Short mmCIF file of C-alpha atoms and ligand atoms in Angstrom, two decimals:
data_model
loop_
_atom_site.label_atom_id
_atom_site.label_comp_id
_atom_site.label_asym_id
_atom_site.label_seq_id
_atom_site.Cartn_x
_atom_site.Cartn_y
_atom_site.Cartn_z
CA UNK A 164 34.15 -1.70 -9.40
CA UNK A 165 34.57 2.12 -10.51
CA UNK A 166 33.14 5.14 -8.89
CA UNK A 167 32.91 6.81 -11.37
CA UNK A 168 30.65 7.07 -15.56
CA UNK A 169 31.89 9.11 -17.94
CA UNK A 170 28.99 10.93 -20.96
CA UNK A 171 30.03 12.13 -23.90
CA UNK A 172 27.84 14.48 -25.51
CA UNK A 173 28.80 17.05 -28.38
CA UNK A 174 32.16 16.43 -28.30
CA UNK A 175 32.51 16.46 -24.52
CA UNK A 176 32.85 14.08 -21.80
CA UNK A 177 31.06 14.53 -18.18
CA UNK A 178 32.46 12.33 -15.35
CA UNK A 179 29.10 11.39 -13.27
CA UNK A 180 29.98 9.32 -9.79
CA UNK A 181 28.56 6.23 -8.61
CA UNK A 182 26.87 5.58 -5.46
CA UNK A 183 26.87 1.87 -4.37
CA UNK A 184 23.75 0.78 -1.96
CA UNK A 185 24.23 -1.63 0.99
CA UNK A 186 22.70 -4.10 -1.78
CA UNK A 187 21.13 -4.08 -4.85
CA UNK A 188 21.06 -1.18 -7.45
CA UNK A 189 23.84 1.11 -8.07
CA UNK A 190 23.29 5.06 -8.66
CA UNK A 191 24.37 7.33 -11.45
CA UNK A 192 24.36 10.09 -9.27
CA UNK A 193 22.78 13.16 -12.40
CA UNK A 194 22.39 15.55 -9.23
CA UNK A 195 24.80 18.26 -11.28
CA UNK A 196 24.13 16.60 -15.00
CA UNK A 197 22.13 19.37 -16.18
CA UNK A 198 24.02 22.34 -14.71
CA UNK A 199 27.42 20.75 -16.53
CA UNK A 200 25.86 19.85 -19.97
CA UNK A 201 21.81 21.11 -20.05
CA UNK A 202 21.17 17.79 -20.47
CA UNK A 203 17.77 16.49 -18.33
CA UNK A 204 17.21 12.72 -18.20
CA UNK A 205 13.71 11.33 -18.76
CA UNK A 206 11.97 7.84 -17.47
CA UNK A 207 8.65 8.10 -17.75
CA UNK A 208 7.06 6.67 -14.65
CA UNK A 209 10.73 6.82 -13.00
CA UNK A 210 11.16 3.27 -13.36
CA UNK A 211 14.88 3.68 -13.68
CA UNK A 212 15.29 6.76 -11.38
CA UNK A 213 16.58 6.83 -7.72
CA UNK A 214 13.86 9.56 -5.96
CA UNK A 215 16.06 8.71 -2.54
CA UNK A 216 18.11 7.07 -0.74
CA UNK A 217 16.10 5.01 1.90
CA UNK A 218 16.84 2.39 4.60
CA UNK A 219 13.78 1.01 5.13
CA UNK A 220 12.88 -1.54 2.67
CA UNK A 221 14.45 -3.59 0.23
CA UNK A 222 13.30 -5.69 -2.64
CA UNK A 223 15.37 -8.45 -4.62
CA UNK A 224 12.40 -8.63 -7.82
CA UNK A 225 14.94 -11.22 -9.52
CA UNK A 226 15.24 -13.38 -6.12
CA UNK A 227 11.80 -12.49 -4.51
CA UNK A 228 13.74 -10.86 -1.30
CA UNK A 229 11.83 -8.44 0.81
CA UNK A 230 13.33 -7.26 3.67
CA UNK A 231 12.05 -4.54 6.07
CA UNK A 232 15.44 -2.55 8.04
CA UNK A 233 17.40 -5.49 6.98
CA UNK A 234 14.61 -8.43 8.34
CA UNK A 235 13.32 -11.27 6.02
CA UNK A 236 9.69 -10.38 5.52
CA UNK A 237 8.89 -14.47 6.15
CA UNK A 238 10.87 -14.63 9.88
CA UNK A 239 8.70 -10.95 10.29
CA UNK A 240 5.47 -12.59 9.02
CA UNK A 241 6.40 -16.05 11.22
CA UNK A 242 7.58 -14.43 14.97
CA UNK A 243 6.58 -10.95 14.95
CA UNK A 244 3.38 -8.51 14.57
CA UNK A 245 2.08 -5.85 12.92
CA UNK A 246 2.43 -3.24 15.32
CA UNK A 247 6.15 -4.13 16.22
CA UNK A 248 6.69 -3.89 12.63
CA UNK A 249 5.21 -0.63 12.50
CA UNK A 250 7.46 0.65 15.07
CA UNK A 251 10.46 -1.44 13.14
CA UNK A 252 9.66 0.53 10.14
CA UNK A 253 8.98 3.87 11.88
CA UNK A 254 11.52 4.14 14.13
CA UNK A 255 14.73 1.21 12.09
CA UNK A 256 14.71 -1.06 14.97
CA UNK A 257 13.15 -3.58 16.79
CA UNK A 258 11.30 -1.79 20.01
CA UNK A 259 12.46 -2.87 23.60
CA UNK A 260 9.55 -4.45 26.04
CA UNK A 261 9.59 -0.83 27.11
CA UNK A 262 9.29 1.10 23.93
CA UNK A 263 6.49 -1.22 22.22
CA UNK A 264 4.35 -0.89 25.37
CA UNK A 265 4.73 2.98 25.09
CA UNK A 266 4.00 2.67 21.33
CA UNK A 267 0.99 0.48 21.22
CA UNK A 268 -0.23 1.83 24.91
CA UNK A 269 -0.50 4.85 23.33
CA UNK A 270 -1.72 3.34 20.08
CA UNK A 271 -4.62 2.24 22.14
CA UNK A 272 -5.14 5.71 24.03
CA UNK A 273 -5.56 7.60 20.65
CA UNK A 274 -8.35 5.12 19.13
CA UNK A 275 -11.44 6.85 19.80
CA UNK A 276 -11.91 10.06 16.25
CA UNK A 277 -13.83 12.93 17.25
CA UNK A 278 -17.56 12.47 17.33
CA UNK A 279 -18.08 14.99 14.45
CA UNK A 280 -16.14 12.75 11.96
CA UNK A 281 -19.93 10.80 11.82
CA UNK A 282 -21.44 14.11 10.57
CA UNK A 283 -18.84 13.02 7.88
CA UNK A 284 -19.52 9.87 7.28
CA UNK A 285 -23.48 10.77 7.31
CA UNK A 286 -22.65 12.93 4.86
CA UNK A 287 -21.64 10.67 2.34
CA UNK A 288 -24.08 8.68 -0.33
CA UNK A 289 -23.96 5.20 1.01
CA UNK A 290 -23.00 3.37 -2.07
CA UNK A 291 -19.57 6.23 -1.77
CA UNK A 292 -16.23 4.04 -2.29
CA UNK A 293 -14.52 3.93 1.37
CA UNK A 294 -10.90 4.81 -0.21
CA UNK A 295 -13.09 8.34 -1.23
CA UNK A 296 -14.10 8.76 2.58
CA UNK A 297 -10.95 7.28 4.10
CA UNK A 298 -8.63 9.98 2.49
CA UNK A 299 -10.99 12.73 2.75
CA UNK A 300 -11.24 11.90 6.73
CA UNK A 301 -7.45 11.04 7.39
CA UNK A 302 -6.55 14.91 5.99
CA UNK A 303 -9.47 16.51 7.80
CA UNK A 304 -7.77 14.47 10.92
CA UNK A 305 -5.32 17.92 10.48
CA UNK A 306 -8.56 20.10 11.73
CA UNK A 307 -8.99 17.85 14.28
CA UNK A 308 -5.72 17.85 15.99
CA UNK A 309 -3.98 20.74 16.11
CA UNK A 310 -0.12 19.39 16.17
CA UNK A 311 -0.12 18.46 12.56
CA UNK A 312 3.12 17.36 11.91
CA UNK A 313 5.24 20.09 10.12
CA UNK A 314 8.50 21.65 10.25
CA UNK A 315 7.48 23.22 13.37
CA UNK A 316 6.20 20.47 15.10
CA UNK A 317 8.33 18.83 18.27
CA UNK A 318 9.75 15.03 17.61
CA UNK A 319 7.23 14.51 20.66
CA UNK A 320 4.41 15.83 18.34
CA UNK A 321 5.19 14.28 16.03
CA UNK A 322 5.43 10.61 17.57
CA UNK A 323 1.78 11.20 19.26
CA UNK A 324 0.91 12.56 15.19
CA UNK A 325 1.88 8.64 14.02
CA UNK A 326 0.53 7.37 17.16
CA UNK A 327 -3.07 9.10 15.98
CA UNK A 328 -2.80 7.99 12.75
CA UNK A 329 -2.35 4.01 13.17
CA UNK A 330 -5.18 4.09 16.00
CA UNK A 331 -7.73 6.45 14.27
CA UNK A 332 -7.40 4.94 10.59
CA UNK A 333 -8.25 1.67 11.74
CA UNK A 334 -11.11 3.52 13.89
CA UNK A 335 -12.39 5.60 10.59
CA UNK A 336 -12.31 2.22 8.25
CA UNK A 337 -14.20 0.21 10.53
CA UNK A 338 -17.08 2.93 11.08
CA UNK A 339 -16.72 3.63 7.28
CA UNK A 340 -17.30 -0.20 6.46
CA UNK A 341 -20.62 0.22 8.86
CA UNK A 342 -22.04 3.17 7.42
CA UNK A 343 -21.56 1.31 4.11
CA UNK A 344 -23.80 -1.05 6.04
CA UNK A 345 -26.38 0.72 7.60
CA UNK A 346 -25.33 -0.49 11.04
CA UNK A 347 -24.40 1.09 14.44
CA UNK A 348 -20.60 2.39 14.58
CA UNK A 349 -18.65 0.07 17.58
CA UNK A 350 -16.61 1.57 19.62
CA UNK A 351 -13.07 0.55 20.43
CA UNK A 352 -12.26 -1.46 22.81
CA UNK A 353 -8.88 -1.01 23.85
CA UNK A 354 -8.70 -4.17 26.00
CA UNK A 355 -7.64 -6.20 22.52
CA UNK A 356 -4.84 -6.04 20.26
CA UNK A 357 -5.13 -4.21 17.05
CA UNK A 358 -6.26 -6.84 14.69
CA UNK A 359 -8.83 -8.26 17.56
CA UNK A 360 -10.39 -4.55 18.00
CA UNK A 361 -10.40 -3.67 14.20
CA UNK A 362 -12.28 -6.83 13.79
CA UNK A 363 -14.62 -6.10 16.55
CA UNK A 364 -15.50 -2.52 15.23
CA UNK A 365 -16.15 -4.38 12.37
CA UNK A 366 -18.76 -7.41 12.64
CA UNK A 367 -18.65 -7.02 16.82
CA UNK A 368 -22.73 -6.61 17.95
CA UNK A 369 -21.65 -4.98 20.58
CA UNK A 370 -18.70 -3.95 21.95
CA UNK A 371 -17.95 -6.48 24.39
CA UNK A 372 -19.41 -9.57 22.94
CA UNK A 373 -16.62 -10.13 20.20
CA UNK A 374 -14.30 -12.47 20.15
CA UNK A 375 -12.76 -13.16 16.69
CA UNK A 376 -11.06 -16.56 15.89
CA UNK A 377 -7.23 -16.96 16.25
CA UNK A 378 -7.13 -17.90 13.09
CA UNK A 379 -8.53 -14.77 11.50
CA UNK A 380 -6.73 -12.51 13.70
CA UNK A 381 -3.32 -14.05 12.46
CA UNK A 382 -4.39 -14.19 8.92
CA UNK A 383 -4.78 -10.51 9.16
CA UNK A 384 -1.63 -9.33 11.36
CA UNK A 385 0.44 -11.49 9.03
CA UNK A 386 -1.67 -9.34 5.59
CA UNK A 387 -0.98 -6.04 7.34
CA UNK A 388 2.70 -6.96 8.11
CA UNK A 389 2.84 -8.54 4.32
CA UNK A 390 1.71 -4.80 2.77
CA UNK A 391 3.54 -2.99 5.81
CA UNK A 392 5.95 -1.63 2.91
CA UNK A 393 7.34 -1.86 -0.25
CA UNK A 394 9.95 0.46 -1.67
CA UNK A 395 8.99 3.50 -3.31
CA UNK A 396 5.95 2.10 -5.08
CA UNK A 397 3.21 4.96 -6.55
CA UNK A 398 1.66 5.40 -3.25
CA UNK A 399 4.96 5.76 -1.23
CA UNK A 400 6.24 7.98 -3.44
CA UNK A 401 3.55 10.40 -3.51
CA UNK A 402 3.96 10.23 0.34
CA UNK A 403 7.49 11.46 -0.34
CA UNK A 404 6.61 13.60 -2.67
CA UNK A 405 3.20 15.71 -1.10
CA UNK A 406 5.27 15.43 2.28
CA UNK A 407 8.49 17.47 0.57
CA UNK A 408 6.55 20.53 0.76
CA UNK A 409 6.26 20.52 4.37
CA UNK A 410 2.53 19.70 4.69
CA UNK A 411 1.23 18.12 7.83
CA UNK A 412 1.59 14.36 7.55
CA UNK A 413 -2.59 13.91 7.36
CA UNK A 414 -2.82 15.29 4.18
CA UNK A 415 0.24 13.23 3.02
CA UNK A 416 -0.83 10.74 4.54
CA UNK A 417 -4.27 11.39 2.59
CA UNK A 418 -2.61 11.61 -0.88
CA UNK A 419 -0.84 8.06 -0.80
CA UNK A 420 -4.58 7.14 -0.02
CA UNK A 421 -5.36 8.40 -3.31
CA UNK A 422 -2.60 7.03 -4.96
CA UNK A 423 -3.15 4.01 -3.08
CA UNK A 424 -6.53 3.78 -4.62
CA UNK A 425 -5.69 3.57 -8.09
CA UNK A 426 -6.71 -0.13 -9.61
CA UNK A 427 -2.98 -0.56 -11.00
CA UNK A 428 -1.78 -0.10 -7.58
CA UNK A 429 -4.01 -1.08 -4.39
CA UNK A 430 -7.18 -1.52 -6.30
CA UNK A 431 -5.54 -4.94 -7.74
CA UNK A 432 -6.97 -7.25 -5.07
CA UNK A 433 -10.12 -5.82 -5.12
CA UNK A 434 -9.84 -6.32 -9.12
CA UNK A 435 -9.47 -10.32 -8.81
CA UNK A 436 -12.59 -10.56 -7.12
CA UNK A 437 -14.66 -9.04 -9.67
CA UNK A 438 -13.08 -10.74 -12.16
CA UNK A 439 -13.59 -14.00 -10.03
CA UNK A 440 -17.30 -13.07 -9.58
CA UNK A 441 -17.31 -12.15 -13.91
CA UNK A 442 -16.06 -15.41 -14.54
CA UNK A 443 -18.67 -17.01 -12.24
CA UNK A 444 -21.38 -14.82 -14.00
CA UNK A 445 -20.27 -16.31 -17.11
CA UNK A 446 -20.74 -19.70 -15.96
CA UNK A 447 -17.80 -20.53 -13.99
CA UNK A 448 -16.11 -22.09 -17.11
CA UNK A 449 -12.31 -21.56 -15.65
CA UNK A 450 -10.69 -23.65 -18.61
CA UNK A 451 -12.54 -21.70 -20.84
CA UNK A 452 -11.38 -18.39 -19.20
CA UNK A 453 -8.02 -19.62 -18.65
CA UNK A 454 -7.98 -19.93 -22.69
CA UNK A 455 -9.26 -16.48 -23.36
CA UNK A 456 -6.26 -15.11 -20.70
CA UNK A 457 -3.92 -17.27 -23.18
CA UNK A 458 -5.48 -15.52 -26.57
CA UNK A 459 -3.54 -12.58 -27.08
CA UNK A 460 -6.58 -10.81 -29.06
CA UNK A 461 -8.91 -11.89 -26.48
CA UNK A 462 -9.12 -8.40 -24.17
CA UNK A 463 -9.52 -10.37 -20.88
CA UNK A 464 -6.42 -10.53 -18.19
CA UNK A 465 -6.24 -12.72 -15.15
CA UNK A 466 -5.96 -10.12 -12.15
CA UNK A 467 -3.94 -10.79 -9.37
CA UNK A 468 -0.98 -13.05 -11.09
CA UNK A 469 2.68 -11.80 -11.78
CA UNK A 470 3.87 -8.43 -10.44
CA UNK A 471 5.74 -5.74 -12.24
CA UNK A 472 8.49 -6.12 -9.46
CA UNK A 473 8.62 -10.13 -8.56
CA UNK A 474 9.91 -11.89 -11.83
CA UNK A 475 9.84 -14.99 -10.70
CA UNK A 476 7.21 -15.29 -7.63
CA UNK A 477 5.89 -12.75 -4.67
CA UNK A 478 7.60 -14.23 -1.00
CA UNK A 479 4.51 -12.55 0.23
CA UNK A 480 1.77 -14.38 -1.74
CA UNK A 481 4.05 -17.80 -0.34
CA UNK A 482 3.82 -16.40 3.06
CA UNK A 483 0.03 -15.57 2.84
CA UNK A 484 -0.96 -18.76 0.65
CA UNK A 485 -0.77 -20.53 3.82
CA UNK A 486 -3.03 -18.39 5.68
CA UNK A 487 -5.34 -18.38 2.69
CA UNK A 488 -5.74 -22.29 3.46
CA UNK A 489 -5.89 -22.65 6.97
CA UNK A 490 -8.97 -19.88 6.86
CA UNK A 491 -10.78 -21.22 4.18
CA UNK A 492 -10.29 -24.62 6.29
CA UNK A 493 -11.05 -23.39 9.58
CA UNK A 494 -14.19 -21.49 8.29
CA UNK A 495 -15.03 -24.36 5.68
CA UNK A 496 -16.55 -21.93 3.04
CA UNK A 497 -18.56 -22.88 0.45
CA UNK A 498 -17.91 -20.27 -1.88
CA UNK A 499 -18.18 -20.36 -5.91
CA UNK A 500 -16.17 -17.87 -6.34
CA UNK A 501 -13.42 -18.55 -3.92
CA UNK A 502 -13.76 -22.24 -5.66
CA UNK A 503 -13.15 -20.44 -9.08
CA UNK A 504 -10.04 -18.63 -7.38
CA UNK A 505 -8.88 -22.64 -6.17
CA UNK A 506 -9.46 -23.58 -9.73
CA UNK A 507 -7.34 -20.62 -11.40
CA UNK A 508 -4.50 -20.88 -8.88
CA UNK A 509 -4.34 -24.51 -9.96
CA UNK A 510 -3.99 -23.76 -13.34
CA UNK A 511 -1.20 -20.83 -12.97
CA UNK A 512 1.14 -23.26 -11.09
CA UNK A 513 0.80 -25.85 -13.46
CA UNK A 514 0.26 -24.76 -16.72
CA UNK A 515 3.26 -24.22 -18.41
CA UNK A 516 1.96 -21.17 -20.51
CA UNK A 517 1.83 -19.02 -17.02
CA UNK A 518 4.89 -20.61 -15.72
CA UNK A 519 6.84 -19.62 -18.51
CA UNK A 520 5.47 -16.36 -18.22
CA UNK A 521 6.30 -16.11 -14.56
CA UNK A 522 2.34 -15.24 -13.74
CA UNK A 523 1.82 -16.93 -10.38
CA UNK A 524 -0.31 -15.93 -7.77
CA UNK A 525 0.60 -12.83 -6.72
CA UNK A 526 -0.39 -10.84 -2.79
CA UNK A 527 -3.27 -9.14 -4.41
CA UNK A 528 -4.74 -12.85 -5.76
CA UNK A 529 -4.42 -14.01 -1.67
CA UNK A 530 -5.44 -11.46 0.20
CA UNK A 531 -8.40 -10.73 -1.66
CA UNK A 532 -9.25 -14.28 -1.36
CA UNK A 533 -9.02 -14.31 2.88
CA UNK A 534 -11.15 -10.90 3.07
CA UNK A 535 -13.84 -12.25 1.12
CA UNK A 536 -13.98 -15.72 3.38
CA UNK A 537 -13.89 -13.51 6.32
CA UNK A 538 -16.69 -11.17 5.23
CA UNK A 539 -14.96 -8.24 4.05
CA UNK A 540 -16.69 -6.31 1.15
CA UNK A 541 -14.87 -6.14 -1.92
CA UNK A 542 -14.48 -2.31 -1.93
CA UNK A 543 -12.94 -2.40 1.80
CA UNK A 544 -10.27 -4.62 -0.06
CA UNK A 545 -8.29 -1.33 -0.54
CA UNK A 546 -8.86 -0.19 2.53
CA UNK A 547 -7.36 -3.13 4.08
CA UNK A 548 -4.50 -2.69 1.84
CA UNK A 549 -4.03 0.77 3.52
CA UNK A 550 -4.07 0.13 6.75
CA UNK A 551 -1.24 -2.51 6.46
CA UNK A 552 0.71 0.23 4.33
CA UNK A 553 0.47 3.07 6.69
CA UNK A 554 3.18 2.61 8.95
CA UNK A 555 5.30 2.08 5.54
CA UNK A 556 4.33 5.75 4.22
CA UNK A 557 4.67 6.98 8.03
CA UNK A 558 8.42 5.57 7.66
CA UNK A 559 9.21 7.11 4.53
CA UNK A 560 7.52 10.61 5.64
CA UNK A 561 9.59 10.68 8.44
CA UNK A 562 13.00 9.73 6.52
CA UNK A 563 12.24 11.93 3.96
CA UNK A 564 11.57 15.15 6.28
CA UNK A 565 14.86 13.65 8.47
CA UNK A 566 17.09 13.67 5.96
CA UNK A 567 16.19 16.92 5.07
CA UNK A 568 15.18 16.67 1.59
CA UNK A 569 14.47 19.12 -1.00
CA UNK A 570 10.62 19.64 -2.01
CA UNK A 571 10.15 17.21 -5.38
CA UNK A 572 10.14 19.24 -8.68
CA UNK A 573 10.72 17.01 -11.57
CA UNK A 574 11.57 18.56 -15.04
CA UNK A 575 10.20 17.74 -18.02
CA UNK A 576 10.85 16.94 -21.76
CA UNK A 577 8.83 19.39 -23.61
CA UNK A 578 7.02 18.90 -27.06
CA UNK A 579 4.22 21.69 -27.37
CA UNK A 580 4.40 24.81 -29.68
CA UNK A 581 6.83 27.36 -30.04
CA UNK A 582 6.03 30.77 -29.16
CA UNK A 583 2.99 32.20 -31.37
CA UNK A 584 0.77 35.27 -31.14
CA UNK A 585 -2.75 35.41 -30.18
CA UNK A 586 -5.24 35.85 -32.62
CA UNK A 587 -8.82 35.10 -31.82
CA UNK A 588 -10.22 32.50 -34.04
CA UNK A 589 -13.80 32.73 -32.59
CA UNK A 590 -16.95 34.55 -34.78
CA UNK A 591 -17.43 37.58 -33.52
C1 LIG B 671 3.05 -2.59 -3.44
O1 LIG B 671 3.13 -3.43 -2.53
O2 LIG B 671 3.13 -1.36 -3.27
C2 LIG B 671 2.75 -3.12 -4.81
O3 LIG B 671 3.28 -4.42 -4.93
C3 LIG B 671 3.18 -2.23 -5.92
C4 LIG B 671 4.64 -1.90 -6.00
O4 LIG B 671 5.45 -2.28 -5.15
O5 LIG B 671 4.96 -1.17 -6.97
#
């Protein structure tokens, strides 16, 4: 296999090396490309450009192979937990019995948010999306806590920076979710796991008096572990990218939020339920949908089926299909819509048109599926999403500022005018 690529280009030939990965993709390393020949490249969306090198996550689209620092994401999903993969992520390996009770000790010491971050929340409209709060309260964590974590922060500040973020966000979603409601805020309680006390600042009454079903509790570890990561996807990469110019790791934090937010990225689960409630509006006539998703001049789109990485299926909609049914059992809903969503997934893994077309079920089609039987409101959907995918921007932030990297400053391919002079054209 050779090292090196040669370009030829008006009548010359630039020798460009080649960077092998561990697995998967190979690099055309273009690092000196434009200093040799003025040549840029250009890939819109950077679908076909290496922003890094990374070691924390790696996808197989072709194979559906996920792997977080090297570990199947099923045997992760199967024997571990969200918060040891957090600190797998964060810090490349599996944590001792010392270091994960140091990590999600102080996890549980950092829950409680400053009491002003309610004049926050009562400042908002109540019908306000809870992505828009979420990353407008996760940067103004930065005024809150004065070791932000910059170039000048200690690895020690740092650690207790990440150790803030994965206790307060869960914290700040759950009182977000009941000032959507109109109800009390619940405290922590840092007697239960993570999952067990997000739940119980959730739909607890009171502190004390919650205890949320096994079942539920490992529905959700294994949805947070499922979204944990994933590459350099839009929101990771704008992680990357906000965090290259050395802003504390709130407000980078805060921007993958935003990116996060975006219906083509995290706001896809919350997407299949409102189409799943549109179809029942219209009757619940799933064939009859299913038909219009087949008619190419028909505008509507199944949500939540195929993936623009997976080709041929998601291993985390396989992994989470199975926690999909076992809730829905356990709980026995009785549920139009999630009857609709039955219906639909039926037809995707059977019909030949989707099959050939490699649109099955995808994460976003499952998950939203278990929040809604567990009494999650659509728009928290994203939300949800975010709080799995936090330790995953966390690990990126922190290999990105480790490795040293450059701040991000793309080029560009322009196509505007040429110089011209000004001359006013408005009526005097
Ligand atoms: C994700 O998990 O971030 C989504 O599947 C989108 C992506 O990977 O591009």
């Amino acid at each position: 296999m050779s090292n090196k690529a040669t370009l030829s280009y008006n009548e010359k030939t630039y020798e460009l090396n080649i960077h092998p990965g561990t697995m998967g993709d190979e690099a055309v390393d273009i690092t000196n490309l434009m200093g040799d020949s003025g040549l840029i490249t250009l890939d819109s969306g950077y679908k076909n450009t290496g922003s890094t090198k990374s070691k924390i996550t790696f996808i197989d689209g072709d194979k559906g192979i996920l792997l977080y620092r090297g570990y199947p994401i099923e045997q992760l999903a199967e024997k571990s937990n969200f918060l040891e993969v957090s600190y797998l992520l964060i810090h490349g390996e599996l944590p001792t019995d010392v270091q994960m009770a140091e990590f999600s000790g102080s996890i549980s010491n950092h829950t409680l948010v400053h009491e002003n971050v309610k004049k926050f929340l009562d400042a908002y409209p109540s019908n306000t999306h809870p992505m828009g709060v979420m990353m407008a309260v996760i940067c103004s964590l930065s005024s809150f806590y004065p070791n932000n974590a910059n170039p000048k922060t200690s690895p020690e500040e740092v650690e207790v920076t990440i150790h803030r973020l994965m206790a307060k966000m869960a914290t700040i979603a759950a009182w977000t979710f009941k000032k959507s409601m109109g109800h009390p805020y619940n405290y922590p309680n840092n007697k239960l796991g993570y999952v067990s006390n997000f739940l119980q600042m959730m739909f607890g009454l009171r502190t004390d008096d919650y205890h949320p079903d096994p079942i539920i509790v490992d529905a959700l570890d294994k949805l947070l572990i499922l979204h944990a990561d994933h590459e350099q996807n839009c929101s990771a990469s704008t992680v990357r990218m906000v965090g290259s110019s050395h802003v504390n790791l709130y407000a980078a934090i805060a921007a993958g939020i935003g990116a996060l937010w975006g219906p083509l990225h995290g706001g896809a689960n919350q997407e299949v339920i409102e189409m799943l409630e549109n179809i029942k509006a219209a009757g619940g006539d799933v064939k009859k949908f299913i038909e219009k998703a087949k008619d190419k001049n028909d505008p509507f789109r199944l949500m939540g089926f195929g993936h623009r990485v997976y080709k041929n299926f998601d291993p985390r909609a396989k992994i989470i299909k199975q926690s999909c049914d076992q809730v829905l059992a356990k709980l026995g809903i009785n549920d139009p819509v999630l009857d609709i969503a039955k219906q639909l997934e039926e037809a995707a893994l059977n019909d030949p048109y989707f099959i050939e077309r490699k649109l099955y079920p995808n994460v976003d089609f499952y998950s939203g599926i278990i929040y809604r039987a567990i009494g999650i409101p659509t728009e928290m959907f994203t939300v949800m999403f975010a709080l799995g995918r936090l330790p995953g921007w966390i690990a990126q932030w922190k290999e990105m500022r480790e490795m040293g990297e450059p701040i991000g400053r793309p080029r560009q391919l322009y196509l505007g005018n040429g110089p011209r002079d000004y001359i006013n054209i408005q009526k005097r």
